[in-house]
Each structure stands twice: as C-alpha cells, then as structure tokens.
PDB file of C-alpha atoms in Angstrom:
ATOM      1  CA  UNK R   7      89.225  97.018  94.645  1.00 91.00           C
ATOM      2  CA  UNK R   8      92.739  94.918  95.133  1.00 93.00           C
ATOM      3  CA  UNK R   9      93.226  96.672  98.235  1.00 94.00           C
ATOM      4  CA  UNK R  10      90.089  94.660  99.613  1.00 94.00           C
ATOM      5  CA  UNK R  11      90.075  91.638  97.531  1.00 93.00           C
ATOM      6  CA  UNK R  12      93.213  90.678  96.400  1.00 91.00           C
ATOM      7  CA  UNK R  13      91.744  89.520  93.481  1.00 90.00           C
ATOM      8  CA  UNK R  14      90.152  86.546  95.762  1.00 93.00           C
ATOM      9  CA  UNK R  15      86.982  85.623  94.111  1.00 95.00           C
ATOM     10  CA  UNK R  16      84.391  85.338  96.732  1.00 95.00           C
ATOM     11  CA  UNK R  17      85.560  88.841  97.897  1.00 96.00           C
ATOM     12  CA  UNK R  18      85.370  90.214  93.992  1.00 96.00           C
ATOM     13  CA  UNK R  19      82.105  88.692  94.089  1.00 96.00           C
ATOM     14  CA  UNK R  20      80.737  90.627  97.333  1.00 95.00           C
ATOM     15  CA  UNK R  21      81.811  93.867  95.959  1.00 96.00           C
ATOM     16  CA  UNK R  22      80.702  93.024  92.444  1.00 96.00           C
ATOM     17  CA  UNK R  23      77.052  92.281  93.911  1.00 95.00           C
ATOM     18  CA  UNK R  24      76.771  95.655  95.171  1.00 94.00           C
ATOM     19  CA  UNK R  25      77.681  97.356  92.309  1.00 96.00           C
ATOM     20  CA  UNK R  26      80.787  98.504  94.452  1.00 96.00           C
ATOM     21  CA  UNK R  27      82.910 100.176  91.965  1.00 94.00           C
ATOM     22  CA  UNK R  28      84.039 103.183  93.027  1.00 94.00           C
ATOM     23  CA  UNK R  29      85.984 104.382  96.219  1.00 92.00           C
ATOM     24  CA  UNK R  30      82.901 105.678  98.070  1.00 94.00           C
ATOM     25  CA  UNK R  31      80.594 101.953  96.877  1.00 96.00           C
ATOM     26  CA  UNK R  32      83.425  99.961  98.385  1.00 96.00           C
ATOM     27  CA  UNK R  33      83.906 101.681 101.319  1.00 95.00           C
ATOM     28  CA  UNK R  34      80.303 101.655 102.207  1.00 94.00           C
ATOM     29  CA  UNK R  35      79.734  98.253 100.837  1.00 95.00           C
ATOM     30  CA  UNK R  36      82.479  97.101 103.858  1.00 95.00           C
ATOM     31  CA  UNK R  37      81.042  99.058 106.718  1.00 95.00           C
ATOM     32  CA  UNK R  38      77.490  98.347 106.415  1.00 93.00           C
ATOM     33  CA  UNK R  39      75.602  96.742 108.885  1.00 91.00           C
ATOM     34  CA  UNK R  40      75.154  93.232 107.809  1.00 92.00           C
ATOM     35  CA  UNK R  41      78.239  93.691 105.820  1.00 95.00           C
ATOM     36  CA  UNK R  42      80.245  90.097 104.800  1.00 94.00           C
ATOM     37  CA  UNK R  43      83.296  91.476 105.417  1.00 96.00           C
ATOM     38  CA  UNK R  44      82.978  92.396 109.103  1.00 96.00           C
ATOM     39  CA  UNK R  45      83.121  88.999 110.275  1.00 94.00           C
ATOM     40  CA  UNK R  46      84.984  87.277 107.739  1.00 94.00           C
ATOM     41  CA  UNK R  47      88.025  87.538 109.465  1.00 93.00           C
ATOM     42  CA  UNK R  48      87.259  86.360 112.090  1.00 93.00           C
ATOM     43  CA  UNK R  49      85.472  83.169 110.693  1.00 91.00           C
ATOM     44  CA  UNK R  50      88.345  82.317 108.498  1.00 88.00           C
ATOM     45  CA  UNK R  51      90.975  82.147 111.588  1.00 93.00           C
ATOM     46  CA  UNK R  52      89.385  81.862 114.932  1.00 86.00           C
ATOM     47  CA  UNK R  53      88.532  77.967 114.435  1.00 84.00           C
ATOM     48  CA  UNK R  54      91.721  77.071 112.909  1.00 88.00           C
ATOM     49  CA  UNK R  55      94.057  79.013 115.839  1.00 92.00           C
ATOM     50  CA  UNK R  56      92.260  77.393 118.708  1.00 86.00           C
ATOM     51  CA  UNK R  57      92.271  78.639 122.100  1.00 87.00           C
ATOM     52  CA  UNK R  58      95.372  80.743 121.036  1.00 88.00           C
ATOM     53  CA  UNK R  59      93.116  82.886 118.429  1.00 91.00           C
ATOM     54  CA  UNK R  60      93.530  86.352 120.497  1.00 93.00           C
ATOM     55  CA  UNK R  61      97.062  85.939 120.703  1.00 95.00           C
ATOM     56  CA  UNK R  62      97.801  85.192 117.205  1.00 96.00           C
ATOM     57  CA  UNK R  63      95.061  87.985 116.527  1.00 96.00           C
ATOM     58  CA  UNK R  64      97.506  90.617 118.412  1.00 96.00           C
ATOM     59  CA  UNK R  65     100.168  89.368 116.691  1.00 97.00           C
ATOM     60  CA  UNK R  66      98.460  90.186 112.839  1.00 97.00           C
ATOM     61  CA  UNK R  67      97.175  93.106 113.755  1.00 97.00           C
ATOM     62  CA  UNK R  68     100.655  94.802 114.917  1.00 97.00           C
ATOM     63  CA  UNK R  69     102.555  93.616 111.547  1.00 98.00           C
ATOM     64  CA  UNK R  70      98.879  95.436 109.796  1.00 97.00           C
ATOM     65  CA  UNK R  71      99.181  98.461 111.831  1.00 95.00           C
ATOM     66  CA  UNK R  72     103.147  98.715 110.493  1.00 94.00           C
ATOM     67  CA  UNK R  73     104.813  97.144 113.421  1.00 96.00           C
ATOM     68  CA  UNK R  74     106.896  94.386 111.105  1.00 96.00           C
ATOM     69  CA  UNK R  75     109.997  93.467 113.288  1.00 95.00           C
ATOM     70  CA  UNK R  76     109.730  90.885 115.518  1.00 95.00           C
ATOM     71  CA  UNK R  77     110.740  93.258 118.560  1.00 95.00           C
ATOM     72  CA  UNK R  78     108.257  96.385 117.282  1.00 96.00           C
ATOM     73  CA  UNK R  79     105.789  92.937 117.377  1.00 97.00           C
ATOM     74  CA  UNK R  80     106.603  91.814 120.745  1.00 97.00           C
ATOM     75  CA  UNK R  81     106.946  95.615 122.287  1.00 96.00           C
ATOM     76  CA  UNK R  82     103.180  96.287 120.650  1.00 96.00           C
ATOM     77  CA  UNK R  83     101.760  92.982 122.040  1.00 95.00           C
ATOM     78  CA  UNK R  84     103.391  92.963 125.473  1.00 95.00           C
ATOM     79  CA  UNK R  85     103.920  88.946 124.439  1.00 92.00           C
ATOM     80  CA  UNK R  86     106.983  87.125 123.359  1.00 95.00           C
ATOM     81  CA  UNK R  87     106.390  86.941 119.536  1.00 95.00           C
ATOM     82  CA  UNK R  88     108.711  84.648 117.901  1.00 94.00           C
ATOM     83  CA  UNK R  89     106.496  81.758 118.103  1.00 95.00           C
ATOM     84  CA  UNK R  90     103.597  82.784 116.351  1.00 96.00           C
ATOM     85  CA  UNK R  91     105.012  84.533 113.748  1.00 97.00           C
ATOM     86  CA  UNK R  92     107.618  80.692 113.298  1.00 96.00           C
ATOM     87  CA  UNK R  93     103.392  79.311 112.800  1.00 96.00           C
ATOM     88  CA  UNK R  94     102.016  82.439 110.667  1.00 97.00           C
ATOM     89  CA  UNK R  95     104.988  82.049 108.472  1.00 96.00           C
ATOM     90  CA  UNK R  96     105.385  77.977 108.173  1.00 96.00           C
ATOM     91  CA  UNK R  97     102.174  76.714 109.288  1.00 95.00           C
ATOM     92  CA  UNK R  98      99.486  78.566 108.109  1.00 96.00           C
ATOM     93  CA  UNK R  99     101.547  80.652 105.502  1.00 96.00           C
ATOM     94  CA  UNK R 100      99.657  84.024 106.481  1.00 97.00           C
ATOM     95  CA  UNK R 101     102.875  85.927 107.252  1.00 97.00           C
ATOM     96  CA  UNK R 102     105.646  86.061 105.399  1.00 96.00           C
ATOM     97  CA  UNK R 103     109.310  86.936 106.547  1.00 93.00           C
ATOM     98  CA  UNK R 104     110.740  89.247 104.430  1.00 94.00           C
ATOM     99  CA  UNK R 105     114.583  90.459 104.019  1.00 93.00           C
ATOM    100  CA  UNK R 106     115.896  93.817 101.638  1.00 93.00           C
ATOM    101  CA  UNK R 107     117.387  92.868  98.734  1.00 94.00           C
ATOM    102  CA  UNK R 108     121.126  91.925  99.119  1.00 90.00           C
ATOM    103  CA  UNK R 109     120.928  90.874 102.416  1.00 88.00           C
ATOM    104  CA  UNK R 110     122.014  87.025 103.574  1.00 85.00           C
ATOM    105  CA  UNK R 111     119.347  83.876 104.654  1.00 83.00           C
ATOM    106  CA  UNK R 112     120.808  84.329 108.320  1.00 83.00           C
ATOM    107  CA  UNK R 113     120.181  88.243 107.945  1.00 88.00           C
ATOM    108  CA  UNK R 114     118.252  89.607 111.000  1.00 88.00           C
ATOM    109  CA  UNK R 115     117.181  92.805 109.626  1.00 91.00           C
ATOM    110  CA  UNK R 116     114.175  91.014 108.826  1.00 94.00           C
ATOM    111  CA  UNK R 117     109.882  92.373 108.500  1.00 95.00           C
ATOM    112  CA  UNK R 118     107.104  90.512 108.599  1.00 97.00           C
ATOM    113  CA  UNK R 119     103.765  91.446 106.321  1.00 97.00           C
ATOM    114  CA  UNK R 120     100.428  89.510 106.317  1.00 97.00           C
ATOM    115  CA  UNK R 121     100.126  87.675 102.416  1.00 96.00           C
ATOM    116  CA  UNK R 122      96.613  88.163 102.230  1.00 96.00           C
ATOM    117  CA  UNK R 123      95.227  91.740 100.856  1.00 96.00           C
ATOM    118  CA  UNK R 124      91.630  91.510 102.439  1.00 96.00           C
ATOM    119  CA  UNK R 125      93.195  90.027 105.614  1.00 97.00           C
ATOM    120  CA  UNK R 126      95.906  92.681 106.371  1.00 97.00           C
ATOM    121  CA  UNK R 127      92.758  94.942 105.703  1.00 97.00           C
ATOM    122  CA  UNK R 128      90.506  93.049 108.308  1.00 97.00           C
ATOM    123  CA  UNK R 129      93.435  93.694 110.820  1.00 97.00           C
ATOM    124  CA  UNK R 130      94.121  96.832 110.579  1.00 97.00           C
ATOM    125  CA  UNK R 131      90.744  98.596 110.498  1.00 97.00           C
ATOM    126  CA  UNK R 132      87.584  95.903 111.139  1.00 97.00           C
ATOM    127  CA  UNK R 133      89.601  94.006 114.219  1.00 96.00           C
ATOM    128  CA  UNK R 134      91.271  96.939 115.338  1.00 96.00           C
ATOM    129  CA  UNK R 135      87.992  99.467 115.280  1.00 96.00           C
ATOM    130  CA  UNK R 136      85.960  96.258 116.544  1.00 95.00           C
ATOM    131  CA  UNK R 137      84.794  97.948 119.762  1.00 97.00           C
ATOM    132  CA  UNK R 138      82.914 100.688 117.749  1.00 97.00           C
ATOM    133  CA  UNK R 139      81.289  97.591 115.255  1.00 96.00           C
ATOM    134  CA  UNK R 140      80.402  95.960 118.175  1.00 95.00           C
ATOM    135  CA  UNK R 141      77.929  99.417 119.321  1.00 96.00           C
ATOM    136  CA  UNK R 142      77.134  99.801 115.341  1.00 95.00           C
ATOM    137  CA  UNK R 143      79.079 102.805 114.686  1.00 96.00           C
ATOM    138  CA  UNK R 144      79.970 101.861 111.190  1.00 96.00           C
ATOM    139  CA  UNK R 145      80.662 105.580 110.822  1.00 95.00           C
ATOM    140  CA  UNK R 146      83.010 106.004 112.965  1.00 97.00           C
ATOM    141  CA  UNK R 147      85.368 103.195 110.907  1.00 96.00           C
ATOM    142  CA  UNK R 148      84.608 104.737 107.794  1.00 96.00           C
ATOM    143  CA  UNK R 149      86.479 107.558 108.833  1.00 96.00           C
ATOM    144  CA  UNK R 150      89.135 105.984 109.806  1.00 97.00           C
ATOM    145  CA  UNK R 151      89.410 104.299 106.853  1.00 97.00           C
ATOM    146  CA  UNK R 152      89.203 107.407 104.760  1.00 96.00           C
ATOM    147  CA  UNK R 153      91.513 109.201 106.681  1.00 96.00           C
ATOM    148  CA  UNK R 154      94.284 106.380 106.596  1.00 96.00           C
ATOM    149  CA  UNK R 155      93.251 105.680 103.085  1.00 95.00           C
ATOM    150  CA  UNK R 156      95.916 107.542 100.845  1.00 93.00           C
ATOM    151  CA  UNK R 157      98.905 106.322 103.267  1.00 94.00           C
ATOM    152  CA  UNK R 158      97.541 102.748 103.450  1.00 96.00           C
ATOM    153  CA  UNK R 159      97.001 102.627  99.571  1.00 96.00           C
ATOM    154  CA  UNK R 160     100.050 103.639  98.802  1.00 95.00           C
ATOM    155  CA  UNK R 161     101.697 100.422 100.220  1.00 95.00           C
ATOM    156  CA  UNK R 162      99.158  98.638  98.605  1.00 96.00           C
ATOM    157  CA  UNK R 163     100.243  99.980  95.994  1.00 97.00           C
ATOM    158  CA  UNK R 164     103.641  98.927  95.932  1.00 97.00           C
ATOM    159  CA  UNK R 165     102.410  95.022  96.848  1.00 96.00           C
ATOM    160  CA  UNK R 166     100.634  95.343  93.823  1.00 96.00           C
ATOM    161  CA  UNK R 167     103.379  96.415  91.196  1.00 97.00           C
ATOM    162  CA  UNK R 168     105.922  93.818  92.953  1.00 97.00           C
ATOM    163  CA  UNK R 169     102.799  90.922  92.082  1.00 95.00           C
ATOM    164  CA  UNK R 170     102.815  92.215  88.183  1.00 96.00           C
ATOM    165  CA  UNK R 171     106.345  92.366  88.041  1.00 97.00           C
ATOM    166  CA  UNK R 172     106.602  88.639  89.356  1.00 96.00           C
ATOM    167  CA  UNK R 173     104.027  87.311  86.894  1.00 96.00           C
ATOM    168  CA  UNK R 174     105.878  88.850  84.162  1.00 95.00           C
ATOM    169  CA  UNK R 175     108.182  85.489  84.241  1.00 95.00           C
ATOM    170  CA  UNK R 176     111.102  87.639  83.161  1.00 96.00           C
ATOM    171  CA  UNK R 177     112.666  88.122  86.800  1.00 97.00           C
ATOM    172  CA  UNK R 178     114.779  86.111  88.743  1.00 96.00           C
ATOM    173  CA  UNK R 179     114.219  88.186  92.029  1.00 95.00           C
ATOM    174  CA  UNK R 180     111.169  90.654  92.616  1.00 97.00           C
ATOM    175  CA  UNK R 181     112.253  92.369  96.075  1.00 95.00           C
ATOM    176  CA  UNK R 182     112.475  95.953  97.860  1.00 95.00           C
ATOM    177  CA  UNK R 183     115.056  97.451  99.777  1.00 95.00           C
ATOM    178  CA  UNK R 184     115.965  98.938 103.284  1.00 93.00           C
ATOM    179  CA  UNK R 185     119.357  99.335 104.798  1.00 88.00           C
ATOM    180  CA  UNK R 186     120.109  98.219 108.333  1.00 81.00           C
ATOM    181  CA  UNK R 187     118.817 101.757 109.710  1.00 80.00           C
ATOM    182  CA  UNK R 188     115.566 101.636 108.401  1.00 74.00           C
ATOM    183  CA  UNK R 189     116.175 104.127 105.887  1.00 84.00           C
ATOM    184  CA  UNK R 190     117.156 104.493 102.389  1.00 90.00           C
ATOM    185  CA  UNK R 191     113.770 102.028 101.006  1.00 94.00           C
ATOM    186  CA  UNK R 192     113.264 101.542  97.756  1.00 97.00           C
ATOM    187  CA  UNK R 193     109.824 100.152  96.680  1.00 97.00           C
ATOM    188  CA  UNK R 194     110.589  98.037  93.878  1.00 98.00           C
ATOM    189  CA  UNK R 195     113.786  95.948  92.384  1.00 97.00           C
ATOM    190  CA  UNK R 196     113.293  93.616  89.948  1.00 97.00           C
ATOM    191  CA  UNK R 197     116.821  91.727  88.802  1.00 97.00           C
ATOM    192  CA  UNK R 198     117.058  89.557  85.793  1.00 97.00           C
ATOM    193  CA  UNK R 199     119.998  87.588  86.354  1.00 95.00           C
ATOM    194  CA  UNK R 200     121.542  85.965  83.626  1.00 96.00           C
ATOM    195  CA  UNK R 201     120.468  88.933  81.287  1.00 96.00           C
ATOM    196  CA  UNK R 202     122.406  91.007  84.119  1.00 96.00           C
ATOM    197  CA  UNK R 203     119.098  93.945  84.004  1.00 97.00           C
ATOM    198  CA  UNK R 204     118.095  95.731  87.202  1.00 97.00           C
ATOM    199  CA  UNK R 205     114.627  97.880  87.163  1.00 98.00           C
ATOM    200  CA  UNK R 206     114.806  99.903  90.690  1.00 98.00           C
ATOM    201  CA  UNK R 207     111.620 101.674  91.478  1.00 98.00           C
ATOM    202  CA  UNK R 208     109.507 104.210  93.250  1.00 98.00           C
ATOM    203  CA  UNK R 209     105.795 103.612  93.800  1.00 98.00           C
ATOM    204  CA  UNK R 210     103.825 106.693  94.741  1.00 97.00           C
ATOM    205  CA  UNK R 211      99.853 107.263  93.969  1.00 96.00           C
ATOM    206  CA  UNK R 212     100.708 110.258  92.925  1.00 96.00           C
ATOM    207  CA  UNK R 213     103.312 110.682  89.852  1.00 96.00           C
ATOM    208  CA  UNK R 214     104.379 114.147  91.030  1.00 96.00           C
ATOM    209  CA  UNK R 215     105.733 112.688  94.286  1.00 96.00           C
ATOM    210  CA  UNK R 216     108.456 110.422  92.313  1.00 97.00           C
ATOM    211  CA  UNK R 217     112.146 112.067  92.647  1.00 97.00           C
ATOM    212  CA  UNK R 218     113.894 109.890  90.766  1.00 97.00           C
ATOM    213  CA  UNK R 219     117.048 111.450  92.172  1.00 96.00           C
ATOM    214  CA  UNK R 220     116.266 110.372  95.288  1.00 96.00           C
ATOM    215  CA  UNK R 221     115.592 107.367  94.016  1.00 97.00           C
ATOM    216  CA  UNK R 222     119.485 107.163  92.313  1.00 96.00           C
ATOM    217  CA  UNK R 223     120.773 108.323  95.852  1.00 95.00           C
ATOM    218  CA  UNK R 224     119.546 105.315  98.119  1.00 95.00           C
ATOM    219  CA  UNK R 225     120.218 102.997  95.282  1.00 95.00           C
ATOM    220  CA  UNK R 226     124.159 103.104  96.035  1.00 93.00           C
ATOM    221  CA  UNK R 227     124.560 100.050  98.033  1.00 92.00           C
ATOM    222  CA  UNK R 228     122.581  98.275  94.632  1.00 94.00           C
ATOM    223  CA  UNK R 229     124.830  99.979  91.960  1.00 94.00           C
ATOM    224  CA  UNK R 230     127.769  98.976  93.432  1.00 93.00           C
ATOM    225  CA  UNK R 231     126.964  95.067  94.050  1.00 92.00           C
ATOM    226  CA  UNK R 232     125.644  95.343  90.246  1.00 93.00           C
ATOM    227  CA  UNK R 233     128.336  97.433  88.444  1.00 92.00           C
ATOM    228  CA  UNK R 234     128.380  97.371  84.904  1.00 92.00           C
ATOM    229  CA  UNK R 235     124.605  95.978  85.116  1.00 96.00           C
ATOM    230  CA  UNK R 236     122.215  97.615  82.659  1.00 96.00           C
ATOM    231  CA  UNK R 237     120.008  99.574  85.249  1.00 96.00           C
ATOM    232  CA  UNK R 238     116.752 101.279  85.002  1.00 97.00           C
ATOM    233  CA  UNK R 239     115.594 103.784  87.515  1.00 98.00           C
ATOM    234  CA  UNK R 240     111.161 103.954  86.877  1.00 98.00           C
ATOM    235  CA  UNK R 241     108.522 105.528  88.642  1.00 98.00           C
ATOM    236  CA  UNK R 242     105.316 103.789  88.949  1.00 98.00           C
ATOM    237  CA  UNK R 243     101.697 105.497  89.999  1.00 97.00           C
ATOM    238  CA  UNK R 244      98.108 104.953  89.740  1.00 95.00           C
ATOM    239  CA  UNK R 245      98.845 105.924  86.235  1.00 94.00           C
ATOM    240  CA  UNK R 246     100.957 102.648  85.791  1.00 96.00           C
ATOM    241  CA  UNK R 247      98.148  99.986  86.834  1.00 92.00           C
TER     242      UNK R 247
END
C-alpha cells in the first residue's frame, strides 16, 4: 500500500475504493484496464515538462530502474544528463540528490532517487512496460511486477523506515551509507547530535536475512568518525512497520 501511494490521498483513495487491501487487490487494482493509475503519470508531468517531456521521462525512468549516478543516467539514456536532473532536483523537486553519510556538500559520489513513491512506481513498471499497455496486455506487467516485487519492496522498504525515523523529531540526520566503491551500504543511520546517539541499521523484508555482523563490519568508517558515541546496531523487517 505505501509502495503505491505514498500515503498520497487521492492514490489511498483509488485503492481504498476497490477494496484493494491485499497484495494480489492492489496489484490487480493497478493493471486493470481502465485503471487510474496507468495514465496518471503521465498526466501529472507531460504538461508541465513541455516539449522536453520524453527526455525528462528517460531520465526518471533510469534513476527508477536503479541507474542513480549521473553517468549510469547519461550511459542508460544515450543523453547528456546533468541538466535535467539540475531541474528534477531544484525546479520541480521530483529528484533528489543524495550523498552517504559522512561525505562533504562538494562530494561527487553522489545518487539520485525520484521523491515520490507512486511516481518512482509509474517509472519503473507502467512507463517502462508501456508498449505492452498500449496492446492491453495488462498481464504481461503484472508479472513483471510480481517477479520484481520482493527486490523492489525491499528498497521501499528502507524509504519507508528512514520517513518514520525522520518524523520521530529526535534526529538531527536520517541518512544511509555507501563508500566510494559502491559497497559496504548500510540502509539506515539515524544520528542524534547533541545527545551524541547513533542507530545504524539493516532493512530486510525478511528478519532472517539481517546479519548484524555484517552490519558491524561496513560500519567502520562510522565508528571511527563517532568514537566514544553510544551506538546501536538494529535490524528492521516487515515485522518492524
């Protein structure tokens, strides 16, 4: 349900309407025929990009499909990048650039995610499966969903326990972590500064999958910028919500 809506009301509404509560409801109430949410996306964004709607549309639907890095952007889209994602990020505020924790303004070891849940969603299985919509194979993107849907939920997930942990007003900094490889990410940090508390954290669906030794292992760079720190190493799940 938040990996659709977002909690966005009109969205909620849609679902609630169908009596789309489970999985399976949800799923089908999407890829219907007649369905709201097939063309929503488009409605929203095609008027207020202009003539430059497919480009900017390429551009979203890389950083949905998990190309976040401006050149992983640019390589997917066979188009210079930096300029849309400069207007995603500052004038529309759809896309926001995002840096691991620790790391400088002026870093470039920098992603970029879509802000919207239902949008990111729109983009990386409606616009992207569009040619089979467009012959009414609804099927055929119900599948897809379902196969992506454990992988795909699982960073929702993780968007969705950085959101509580912001709206707890207790944290200075609600972040996540990747060195400058690529590797060693951490879901969750959560830093309270003038109490000097650090909550690092892995977010799987299932609870079974959290090693929190792992977890201790790519935390190094952390520990030592935060020595002495009172630090908590969590797992969160579907358990958690």
């Amino acid at each position: 349900f938040y990996m659709i809506s977002g909690g966005v009301a009109k969205y909620v509404e849609q679902l609630v309407m169908q009596s789309a509560f489970t999985n399976e409801k949800i799923l089908d109430a999407v890829t219907q025929t007649g369905s709201y949410f097939i063309d929503e996306g488009r409605d929203v964004l095609s008027e207020e990009f202009g003539k430059e709607y497919s480009n900017y549309f390429s551009v979203m639907a890389a950083i949905a499909s998990g190309k976040t890095t401006r050149g992983e952007i640019t390589s997917h889209i066979g188009l210079e990048s930096g300029g849309y994602l400069d207007k995603l990020e500052k004038e529309y505020n759809l896309v926001s650039r995002q840096r691991p924790y620790l790391q400088g303004e002026n870093t470039r070891n920098v992603r970029y995610f879509i802000n919207d849940n239902f949008l990111n969603f729109w983009f990386r299985f409606i616009y992207k499966y569009r040619s089979a919509i467009e012959i009414g194979n609804f099927g055929y993107v119900r599948d897809k969903i379902s196969a992506d849907y454990e992988t795909y939920s699982g960073f929702i997930l993780e968007r969705y326990f950085r959101q509580v942990y912001k709206e707890t007003g207790f944290y200075s900094t609600v972040s996540n972590y990747w060195n400058r490889s690529g590797k060693d990410e951490i879901d969750l940090i959560a830093v309270n500064q003038n109490e000097k508390q650090i909550v690092i954290a892995e977010c799987k669906r299932n609870p079974q999958r959290i090693d929190i030794d792992i977890l201790k292992e790519k935390s190094n760079a952390i520990l030592n910028a935060h020595k002495k720190w009172d630090t908590q190493f969590i797992g969160l799940s579907l358990d958690d919500m």
